[in-house]
Coordinates of C-alpha atoms in Angstrom, one line a residue:
Chain A
M1068 CA 0.0 0.0 0.0
N1069 CA 1.4 3.4 -0.9
N1070 CA -1.7 5.4 -1.8
A1071 CA -2.9 6.3 1.7
T1072 CA -3.4 9.9 2.6
I1073 CA -3.3 10.7 6.3
L1074 CA -5.2 13.7 7.5
K1075 CA -4.7 15.1 10.9
I1076 CA -7.4 17.5 12.3
G1077 CA -6.1 19.3 15.3
G1078 CA -8.0 19.2 18.6
S1079 CA -8.1 23.0 18.6
V1080 CA -10.0 22.9 15.3
L1081 CA -12.7 20.5 16.5
T1082 CA -13.0 21.8 20.1
D1083 CA -12.9 24.9 22.1
K1084 CA -9.7 24.4 24.0
S1085 CA -10.5 27.1 26.6
K1086 CA -13.6 25.2 27.8
E1087 CA -13.4 21.6 29.0
K1088 CA -15.3 19.1 26.8
T1089 CA -16.7 21.7 24.4
L1090 CA -17.2 20.8 20.8
K1091 CA -17.1 23.3 18.0
S1092 CA -20.1 21.5 16.6
K1093 CA -20.7 23.7 13.5
E1094 CA -17.0 23.6 12.6
M1095 CA -17.0 19.9 13.1
G1096 CA -19.9 19.6 10.7
R1097 CA -18.3 21.8 8.1
I1098 CA -15.0 19.8 8.3
A1099 CA -16.9 16.5 8.0
K1100 CA -18.7 17.9 4.9
E1101 CA -15.4 19.0 3.4
I1102 CA -13.7 15.6 3.9
A1103 CA -16.7 13.8 2.5
S1104 CA -17.0 16.1 -0.5
A1105 CA -13.4 15.5 -1.6
G1106 CA -14.3 11.8 -1.9
V1107 CA -10.7 10.5 -1.7
R1108 CA -10.0 6.8 -1.2
D1109 CA -7.5 5.3 1.2
L1110 CA -7.9 8.1 3.7
V1111 CA -7.0 7.8 7.4
I1112 CA -8.1 10.5 9.7
V1113 CA -6.3 11.2 13.0
H1114 CA -7.7 13.8 15.3
G1115 CA -6.3 15.5 18.4
A1116 CA -8.0 15.5 21.8
G1117 CA -8.4 19.2 22.3
S1118 CA -10.6 20.0 25.3
F1119 CA -11.6 16.4 25.5
G1120 CA -8.2 15.4 26.7
H1121 CA -5.6 18.1 27.2
P1122 CA -7.1 19.8 30.3
Q1123 CA -7.8 16.5 31.9
A1124 CA -4.4 15.1 31.1
K1125 CA -2.8 18.3 32.6
R1126 CA -5.0 18.2 35.7
F1127 CA -4.4 14.6 36.3
G1128 CA -0.7 14.9 35.6
L1129 CA -0.7 12.5 32.8
D1130 CA 1.9 14.5 30.9
V1131 CA 4.6 13.3 33.3
P1132 CA 5.4 9.7 34.2
G1133 CA 3.3 8.3 37.1
K1134 CA 1.0 5.6 38.2
C1135 CA -2.0 4.4 36.3
S1136 CA -5.1 5.5 38.0
Y1137 CA -8.8 5.9 37.4
E1138 CA -8.1 9.3 35.9
T1139 CA -6.2 7.6 33.1
V1140 CA -9.3 5.8 32.1
V1141 CA -11.5 8.9 32.5
T1142 CA -9.3 10.7 30.0
H1143 CA -9.5 7.8 27.6
E1144 CA -13.3 7.7 27.8
T1145 CA -13.5 11.5 27.3
V1146 CA -11.4 11.5 24.1
K1147 CA -13.6 8.6 22.9
E1148 CA -16.6 10.9 23.2
L1149 CA -15.0 13.4 20.9
N1150 CA -14.1 10.6 18.5
R1151 CA -17.7 9.3 18.5
A1152 CA -19.1 12.8 17.9
F1153 CA -16.7 13.4 15.0
I1154 CA -17.5 10.0 13.5
E1155 CA -21.3 10.8 13.7
K1156 CA -20.7 14.0 11.7
L1157 CA -18.7 12.1 9.1
V1158 CA -21.5 9.5 8.9
E1159 CA -24.1 12.2 8.5
N1160 CA -22.2 13.3 5.5
G1161 CA -22.3 9.8 4.0
M1162 CA -18.9 8.6 4.9
L1163 CA -18.2 5.0 6.1
T1164 CA -15.9 5.4 9.0
M1165 CA -14.7 3.3 12.0
P1166 CA -13.0 4.3 15.2
V1167 CA -9.5 3.1 16.1
H1168 CA -8.6 3.6 19.8
P1169 CA -4.9 3.7 20.5
L1170 CA -5.2 2.5 24.1
S1171 CA -6.5 -0.7 22.6
C1172 CA -3.9 -1.1 19.9
A1173 CA -0.7 0.8 20.7
I1174 CA 2.0 0.9 23.4
S1175 CA 4.8 3.3 24.0
R1176 CA 8.2 3.3 25.5
E1177 CA 9.0 6.5 27.5
G1178 CA 6.5 8.5 25.5
R1179 CA 7.5 7.2 22.0
V1180 CA 5.2 4.7 20.2
E1181 CA 6.8 1.3 20.4
N1182 CA 4.2 -0.9 18.7
M1183 CA 0.9 0.0 17.0
M1184 CA -1.2 -2.6 15.3
T1185 CA -2.1 -1.6 11.7
D1186 CA -3.6 -4.7 10.2
Q1187 CA -7.1 -3.6 11.2
I1188 CA -6.4 -0.2 9.6
R1189 CA -5.2 -1.8 6.4
L1190 CA -8.3 -4.0 6.2
M1191 CA -10.6 -1.0 6.8
L1192 CA -8.9 0.8 3.9
K1193 CA -9.3 -2.3 1.8
N1194 CA -13.0 -2.4 2.6
G1195 CA -13.5 1.3 1.7
I1196 CA -13.7 2.4 5.3
V1197 CA -12.1 5.6 6.7
P1198 CA -10.4 4.8 10.0
V1199 CA -10.7 7.6 12.5
V1200 CA -7.8 7.4 15.0
H1201 CA -7.1 9.9 17.8
G1202 CA -4.6 11.1 20.4
D1203 CA -4.9 9.0 23.5
V1204 CA -3.4 7.7 26.7
V1205 CA -1.6 4.4 26.2
M1206 CA 0.3 1.9 28.2
D1207 CA 4.0 2.7 28.4
R1208 CA 6.9 0.5 29.0
G1209 CA 8.9 2.4 31.6
W1210 CA 6.5 5.3 32.4
R1211 CA 3.5 2.9 32.9
R1212 CA 1.2 5.2 30.9
A1213 CA 1.9 8.1 28.5
I1214 CA 0.1 10.4 26.2
L1215 CA 0.4 9.4 22.6
S1216 CA -0.3 12.5 20.6
G1217 CA -2.2 12.6 17.4
D1218 CA 0.9 14.0 15.7
Q1219 CA 3.0 11.1 16.8
I1220 CA 0.3 8.7 15.6
V1221 CA 0.2 10.5 12.2
V1222 CA 3.9 10.1 11.7
H1223 CA 3.9 6.5 12.8
L1224 CA 1.0 5.5 10.6
A1225 CA 2.5 7.4 7.7
R1226 CA 5.6 5.2 7.9
C1227 CA 3.8 2.0 8.5
L1228 CA 1.4 2.6 5.6
N1229 CA 4.0 4.2 3.5
A1230 CA 1.6 7.1 2.9
K1231 CA 1.8 9.2 -0.2
M1232 CA 0.9 12.4 1.6
V1233 CA 0.2 13.7 5.2
G1234 CA -2.0 16.7 5.9
I1235 CA -1.8 18.5 9.2
G1236 CA -4.9 20.6 9.6
T1237 CA -4.3 23.2 12.4
D1238 CA -5.8 26.5 13.4
V1239 CA -2.8 28.5 12.0
D1240 CA -1.9 29.3 8.4
G1241 CA 1.3 27.3 8.5
I1242 CA 4.7 27.8 9.9
M1243 CA 5.3 31.5 10.2
D1244 CA 8.3 33.7 9.8
D1245 CA 7.0 36.9 11.3
D1246 CA 3.8 37.5 9.3
E1247 CA 4.7 35.4 6.4
V1248 CA 3.9 31.7 5.9
I1249 CA 7.0 29.7 5.1
S1250 CA 6.0 27.8 1.9
I1251 CA 8.5 25.0 2.0
I1252 CA 10.6 23.5 4.7
T1253 CA 13.2 20.8 3.9
P1254 CA 15.7 19.0 6.2
K1255 CA 18.3 21.5 5.0
T1256 CA 16.3 24.7 5.9
F1257 CA 14.9 23.3 9.1
G1258 CA 17.7 24.6 11.2
D1259 CA 16.8 28.2 10.3
V1260 CA 13.1 27.5 11.0
K1261 CA 13.7 25.9 14.4
R1262 CA 14.5 29.2 16.2
L1263 CA 11.2 30.7 15.0
L1264 CA 9.1 28.0 16.7
G1265 CA 8.0 28.4 20.3
G1266 CA 5.3 26.4 22.1
S1267 CA 1.7 27.0 21.2
R1268 CA -0.3 29.4 23.3
D1269 CA -2.9 27.0 24.6
I1270 CA -2.6 24.1 27.0
D1271 CA -0.9 21.4 24.9
V1272 CA 0.4 18.5 26.7
T1273 CA 1.9 17.0 23.6
G1274 CA 4.7 19.4 22.7
G1275 CA 3.2 22.1 20.4
M1276 CA 4.3 23.2 17.0
S1277 CA 8.1 22.7 17.4
S1278 CA 8.0 19.0 18.1
K1279 CA 5.3 18.6 15.4
V1280 CA 7.6 20.1 12.7
N1281 CA 10.6 18.1 14.0
E1282 CA 8.7 14.9 13.4
L1283 CA 7.5 15.9 10.0
V1284 CA 11.0 16.8 8.9
K1285 CA 12.1 13.3 9.8
L1286 CA 9.2 11.9 7.9
A1287 CA 10.2 14.0 4.8
E1288 CA 13.7 12.5 5.1
D1289 CA 12.1 9.1 4.7
G1290 CA 10.3 10.3 1.5
I1291 CA 6.9 11.2 2.9
P1292 CA 5.9 14.8 2.4
S1293 CA 3.5 16.7 4.6
H1294 CA 1.4 19.8 4.3
I1295 CA 0.6 22.0 7.3
F1296 CA -2.4 24.2 6.7
N1297 CA -5.3 26.1 8.4
A1298 CA -8.2 23.7 8.6
S1299 CA -10.3 26.4 10.2
R1300 CA -10.3 28.3 6.9
K1301 CA -13.2 27.1 4.7
G1302 CA -12.3 25.0 1.7
L1303 CA -8.7 24.3 2.6
I1304 CA -9.4 20.7 3.6
V1305 CA -11.0 20.0 0.3
D1306 CA -8.1 21.7 -1.5
F1307 CA -5.6 19.7 0.4
L1308 CA -7.4 16.4 -0.3
R1309 CA -7.6 17.3 -4.0
G1310 CA -3.9 17.8 -4.2
E1311 CA -3.6 21.6 -4.2
R1312 CA -0.3 22.7 -2.6
N1313 CA -0.3 26.5 -3.1
F1314 CA -1.1 27.4 0.6
G1315 CA 0.3 26.5 4.0
T1316 CA 3.7 25.0 4.6
I1317 CA 4.9 22.0 2.7
I1318 CA 7.6 19.9 4.4
R1319 CA 9.5 17.7 1.9
G1320 CA 12.9 16.2 1.1
D1321 CA 15.7 18.4 -0.1
Chain B
M1275 CA 3.6 -14.8 32.1
N1276 CA 1.7 -17.8 33.2
N1277 CA -0.3 -16.5 36.1
A1278 CA -3.1 -14.8 34.3
T1279 CA -6.7 -15.8 35.1
I1280 CA -9.2 -15.1 32.4
L1281 CA -12.8 -14.6 33.5
K1282 CA -15.6 -14.5 30.9
I1283 CA -18.9 -13.0 32.0
G1284 CA -21.6 -13.9 29.5
G1285 CA -23.7 -11.3 27.9
S1286 CA -26.8 -13.0 29.3
V1287 CA -25.6 -12.5 32.8
L1288 CA -25.0 -8.8 32.4
T1289 CA -27.9 -7.9 30.2
D1290 CA -31.5 -8.9 29.6
K1291 CA -31.2 -10.6 26.2
S1292 CA -34.9 -10.3 25.6
K1293 CA -34.9 -6.5 25.5
E1294 CA -32.5 -4.6 23.3
K1295 CA -29.9 -2.5 25.2
T1296 CA -31.1 -3.5 28.6
L1297 CA -28.7 -3.8 31.5
K1298 CA -29.2 -6.0 34.5
S1299 CA -27.8 -3.2 36.5
K1300 CA -28.2 -4.8 40.0
E1301 CA -26.6 -8.0 38.8
M1302 CA -23.8 -6.1 37.2
G1303 CA -23.2 -4.4 40.5
R1304 CA -23.2 -7.7 42.4
I1305 CA -20.8 -9.2 39.9
A1306 CA -18.4 -6.3 40.0
K1307 CA -18.4 -6.5 43.8
E1308 CA -17.7 -10.2 43.7
I1309 CA -14.8 -9.8 41.3
A1310 CA -13.3 -6.9 43.3
S1311 CA -13.7 -8.7 46.7
A1312 CA -11.7 -11.8 45.4
G1313 CA -8.8 -9.4 44.9
V1314 CA -6.9 -11.6 42.4
R1315 CA -3.9 -10.2 40.5
D1316 CA -3.3 -10.8 36.8
L1317 CA -6.9 -11.0 35.9
V1318 CA -8.4 -10.4 32.4
I1319 CA -12.1 -9.9 32.1
V1320 CA -13.9 -10.7 28.9
H1321 CA -17.6 -10.0 28.5
G1322 CA -20.2 -10.9 25.9
A1323 CA -22.4 -8.4 24.1
G1324 CA -25.8 -9.7 25.2
S1325 CA -28.6 -7.3 24.3
F1326 CA -25.9 -4.7 23.4
G1327 CA -24.8 -6.6 20.4
H1328 CA -26.6 -9.8 19.5
P1329 CA -30.0 -8.4 18.5
Q1330 CA -28.3 -5.7 16.5
A1331 CA -25.9 -8.1 14.8
K1332 CA -28.8 -10.4 13.9
R1333 CA -31.0 -7.6 12.6
F1334 CA -28.2 -6.1 10.5
G1335 CA -27.1 -9.5 9.2
L1336 CA -23.7 -9.3 10.7
D1337 CA -23.7 -13.0 11.5
V1338 CA -23.2 -13.8 7.8
P1339 CA -20.5 -12.4 5.5
G1340 CA -21.4 -9.2 3.9
K1341 CA -20.4 -5.6 3.3
C1342 CA -19.2 -3.2 5.9
S1343 CA -21.9 -0.6 6.6
Y1344 CA -22.9 2.0 9.1
E1345 CA -24.7 -0.7 11.0
T1346 CA -21.3 -2.4 11.7
V1347 CA -20.2 0.8 13.5
V1348 CA -23.5 1.1 15.4
T1349 CA -23.1 -2.4 16.7
H1350 CA -19.5 -1.6 17.8
E1351 CA -20.6 1.6 19.6
T1352 CA -23.4 -0.2 21.3
V1353 CA -21.3 -3.0 22.8
K1354 CA -18.8 -0.3 23.9
E1355 CA -21.7 1.3 25.9
L1356 CA -22.1 -2.0 27.8
N1357 CA -18.3 -2.2 28.3
R1358 CA -18.2 1.3 29.8
A1359 CA -21.2 0.6 32.1
F1360 CA -19.4 -2.6 33.4
I1361 CA -16.1 -0.8 33.8
E1362 CA -17.9 1.9 35.8
K1363 CA -19.3 -0.7 38.2
L1364 CA -15.9 -2.3 38.6
V1365 CA -14.4 1.1 39.3
E1366 CA -17.1 1.9 41.9
N1367 CA -15.9 -1.3 43.6
G1368 CA -12.4 0.0 43.8
M1369 CA -10.9 -1.9 40.8
L1370 CA -8.5 -0.3 38.4
T1371 CA -9.7 -1.4 34.9
M1372 CA -9.2 -0.4 31.3
P1373 CA -11.2 -1.2 28.2
V1374 CA -9.7 -3.1 25.3
H1375 CA -11.9 -2.9 22.2
P1376 CA -11.3 -5.7 19.7
L1377 CA -12.3 -3.7 16.6
S1378 CA -9.2 -1.6 17.4
C1379 CA -6.8 -4.5 18.1
A1380 CA -7.9 -7.7 16.3
I1381 CA -8.7 -9.0 12.9
S1382 CA -10.2 -12.3 11.8
R1383 CA -10.1 -14.6 8.8
E1384 CA -13.4 -16.1 7.9
G1385 CA -14.7 -15.6 11.4
R1386 CA -11.6 -16.9 13.2
V1387 CA -9.2 -14.6 15.0
E1388 CA -6.1 -14.1 12.9
N1389 CA -4.2 -11.5 14.8
M1390 CA -4.9 -9.8 18.1
M1391 CA -2.5 -7.5 19.8
T1392 CA -1.7 -8.4 23.4
D1393 CA 1.2 -6.2 24.3
Q1394 CA -1.1 -3.6 25.7
I1395 CA -2.9 -6.2 27.8
R1396 CA 0.4 -7.5 29.1
L1397 CA 1.4 -4.0 30.1
M1398 CA -1.9 -3.4 31.8
L1399 CA -1.4 -6.6 33.9
K1400 CA 2.1 -5.5 34.7
N1401 CA 0.7 -2.2 35.9
G1402 CA -1.9 -3.8 38.1
I1403 CA -4.7 -3.0 35.8
V1404 CA -7.6 -5.4 34.9
P1405 CA -8.2 -5.2 31.1
V1406 CA -11.9 -5.5 30.2
V1407 CA -12.3 -7.0 26.7
H1408 CA -15.6 -7.8 25.0
G1409 CA -17.1 -9.6 22.0
D1410 CA -17.1 -7.2 19.1
V1411 CA -17.3 -6.8 15.3
V1412 CA -13.9 -6.9 13.7
M1413 CA -12.4 -6.5 10.3
D1414 CA -12.2 -9.9 8.5
R1415 CA -9.9 -11.0 5.8
G1416 CA -12.3 -12.6 3.4
W1417 CA -15.7 -11.8 4.9
R1418 CA -14.9 -8.1 5.3
R1419 CA -16.3 -8.0 8.8
A1420 CA -17.2 -10.7 11.3
I1421 CA -18.3 -11.1 14.8
L1422 CA -15.6 -12.1 17.2
S1423 CA -17.3 -13.7 20.1
G1424 CA -16.2 -13.2 23.7
D1425 CA -15.6 -17.0 23.9
Q1426 CA -13.2 -16.9 20.9
I1427 CA -11.4 -14.0 22.5
V1428 CA -11.1 -15.9 25.8
V1429 CA -9.6 -18.9 24.1
H1430 CA -7.2 -16.8 22.0
L1431 CA -6.0 -14.7 25.0
A1432 CA -5.7 -17.8 27.2
R1433 CA -3.2 -19.2 24.7
C1434 CA -1.4 -15.9 24.1
L1435 CA -1.0 -15.2 27.8
N1436 CA -0.5 -18.9 28.7
A1437 CA -3.2 -18.5 31.3
K1438 CA -3.3 -20.7 34.3
M1439 CA -7.1 -20.9 34.5
V1440 CA -10.1 -19.8 32.4
G1441 CA -13.5 -19.2 34.0
I1442 CA -16.7 -19.1 31.9
G1443 CA -19.4 -17.4 33.9
T1444 CA -22.8 -18.2 32.2
D1445 CA -26.4 -18.3 33.3
V1446 CA -26.5 -22.1 33.5
D1447 CA -25.0 -24.4 36.2
G1448 CA -22.6 -26.1 33.8
I1449 CA -22.8 -28.6 31.0
M1450 CA -25.9 -30.7 31.7
D1451 CA -26.6 -34.4 31.2
D1452 CA -30.4 -34.4 31.8
D1453 CA -30.7 -32.7 35.2
E1454 CA -27.2 -33.3 36.3
V1455 CA -24.2 -31.2 35.9
I1456 CA -21.2 -32.9 34.2
S1457 CA -18.4 -32.3 36.7
I1458 CA -15.5 -33.0 34.4
I1459 CA -15.0 -33.1 30.6
T1460 CA -11.8 -34.2 29.0
P1461 CA -10.8 -34.5 25.4
K1462 CA -11.6 -38.3 25.7
T1463 CA -15.1 -37.9 27.2
F1464 CA -16.0 -34.9 24.9
G1465 CA -17.4 -37.2 22.2
D1466 CA -20.2 -38.4 24.6
V1467 CA -20.9 -34.9 25.7
K1468 CA -21.3 -33.5 22.2
R1469 CA -24.6 -35.1 21.5
L1470 CA -26.1 -33.5 24.6
L1471 CA -25.4 -30.0 23.5
G1472 CA -27.8 -28.1 21.3
G1473 CA -27.8 -24.3 20.6
S1474 CA -28.8 -22.0 23.5
R1475 CA -32.4 -20.8 23.7
D1476 CA -31.7 -17.1 23.2
I1477 CA -30.6 -15.2 20.2
D1478 CA -26.9 -16.0 20.1
V1479 CA -25.1 -15.1 16.9
T1480 CA -21.9 -16.6 18.2
G1481 CA -22.7 -20.3 18.2
G1482 CA -24.0 -21.2 21.6
M1483 CA -22.8 -23.7 24.1
S1484 CA -21.7 -26.4 21.7
S1485 CA -19.0 -24.4 20.0
K1486 CA -18.0 -22.9 23.4
V1487 CA -17.2 -26.3 24.8
N1488 CA -15.5 -27.4 21.6
E1489 CA -13.1 -24.4 21.9
L1490 CA -12.5 -25.1 25.6
V1491 CA -11.7 -28.8 25.0
K1492 CA -9.0 -27.7 22.5
L1493 CA -7.7 -25.3 25.1
A1494 CA -7.5 -28.1 27.6
E1495 CA -5.5 -30.2 25.1
D1496 CA -3.0 -27.3 25.1
G1497 CA -2.7 -27.5 28.9
I1498 CA -5.1 -24.7 30.0
P1499 CA -8.0 -25.9 32.1
S1500 CA -11.4 -24.0 32.2
H1501 CA -14.3 -23.9 34.5
I1502 CA -17.9 -23.3 33.4
F1503 CA -20.1 -22.1 36.1
N1504 CA -23.3 -20.2 36.9
A1505 CA -22.2 -16.5 37.4
S1506 CA -25.9 -15.7 38.1
R1507 CA -25.7 -17.6 41.4
K1508 CA -24.4 -15.4 44.2
G1509 CA -20.9 -16.2 45.4
L1510 CA -19.7 -18.5 42.6
I1511 CA -17.5 -15.8 40.9
V1512 CA -15.7 -15.3 44.2
D1513 CA -15.4 -19.1 44.7
F1514 CA -14.1 -19.5 41.2
L1515 CA -11.5 -16.7 41.6
R1516 CA -10.4 -18.2 44.9
G1517 CA -9.7 -21.5 43.3
E1518 CA -12.7 -23.6 44.4
R1519 CA -13.6 -26.2 41.9
N1520 CA -16.4 -28.2 43.5
F1521 CA -19.2 -26.8 41.3
G1522 CA -19.9 -26.3 37.6
T1523 CA -18.1 -28.2 34.8
I1524 CA -14.3 -28.4 34.7
I1525 CA -12.8 -28.9 31.3
R1526 CA -9.2 -30.3 31.5
G1527 CA -6.7 -32.6 29.9
D1528 CA -7.0 -36.3 30.1

């Protein structure tokens, strides 16, 4: 398989990160409609947890190593609610989707994915189904439990499925140099870009934009390009899925 | 690992199979309390779908090969509701449990489990967590989707984890010969037992008692004994977990 497209939709796009467990319902509907209308095959969707995971993880201290507790399970159940709501919107728009929950199919080692089953995802794609994966808490070898970010999952799946393209739908226009979007980042130019990147403003227990780009540059080195764009701007998800590349930031090999 | 105990709780014990999506809430509470009070380590719970899966699977035709449709996802989401309700009861009784959803971590080939990830389950056990797995719909190589029964999962996990004991909590006293419970079944005596077993009375899309025993006899041949007992009778779950074997049907090697 090398036709898969992986589309990440950031938690800040689907939820209001300032209020715990708050959907941006209308936005979610618009996004689902855009994804459905593009009609691409071999699509895997990965979404972040937004306010259905980050505030809880922060409050319960899940962003640092520690014991497994009831709160770990609560956080997992909460992000599954977001996953279900998003799947419902996708279904309403005529898409055949299925949830894939990382706690059930992935483990990490000190915060890095160690093993994630993908046979079920491959079969879903073969059957014309769009798997909808999400950032989650997972069992960790060493830390006992860890947060596996949607971004890390995207990169891992992109490698496993040898994806042809990765889309990172965020709430910013791309990687910025002052007021200007950087159109292209390659492993060679990444050094210059690094100093521009700080953490993101909101609560983000998964590392923010800097670690995101770092992962994507490594992916580009392995031959899989990615495209960071603003999924909150109408039409850009459709444009991305249809192969337009004249917006946002493209991360590709030298 | 060879200390794991696997406890199956039948869907008919946790739910009213005659009414769709109907919990036996009080029973579920009693069962959760019994499991918690036994205080065994290295326990894996597997539960059936009962009225949170069987009627839906039957109505949607999921018990025969066919296309993946929205109904497949609905059935999955429904059995996850039962899983969540059961986990809540276990948590209320002080147990640290985590859900494991087979659609996310298992695939089958023509109705038989082909691959099921168990690393996450092993780490849960290592961390003192009780994984709670359930019968589910899964992606199938050949049939596109299939029902993976709790019983099949029990047998598969018992082999993968090299379990020391398997408990099958049902709503009958054991395998019956007329009015009498057969105390012991071995591969040698199984031939005589077979003719006694018909299908179960209720809607059961997963094969009923006959196929259940068939699987357990094969497991016994591989050195893993099992114990079929009536989980609807008060106290028997605790007795099972504490190692008492003077009730129900024991299936073991010759």
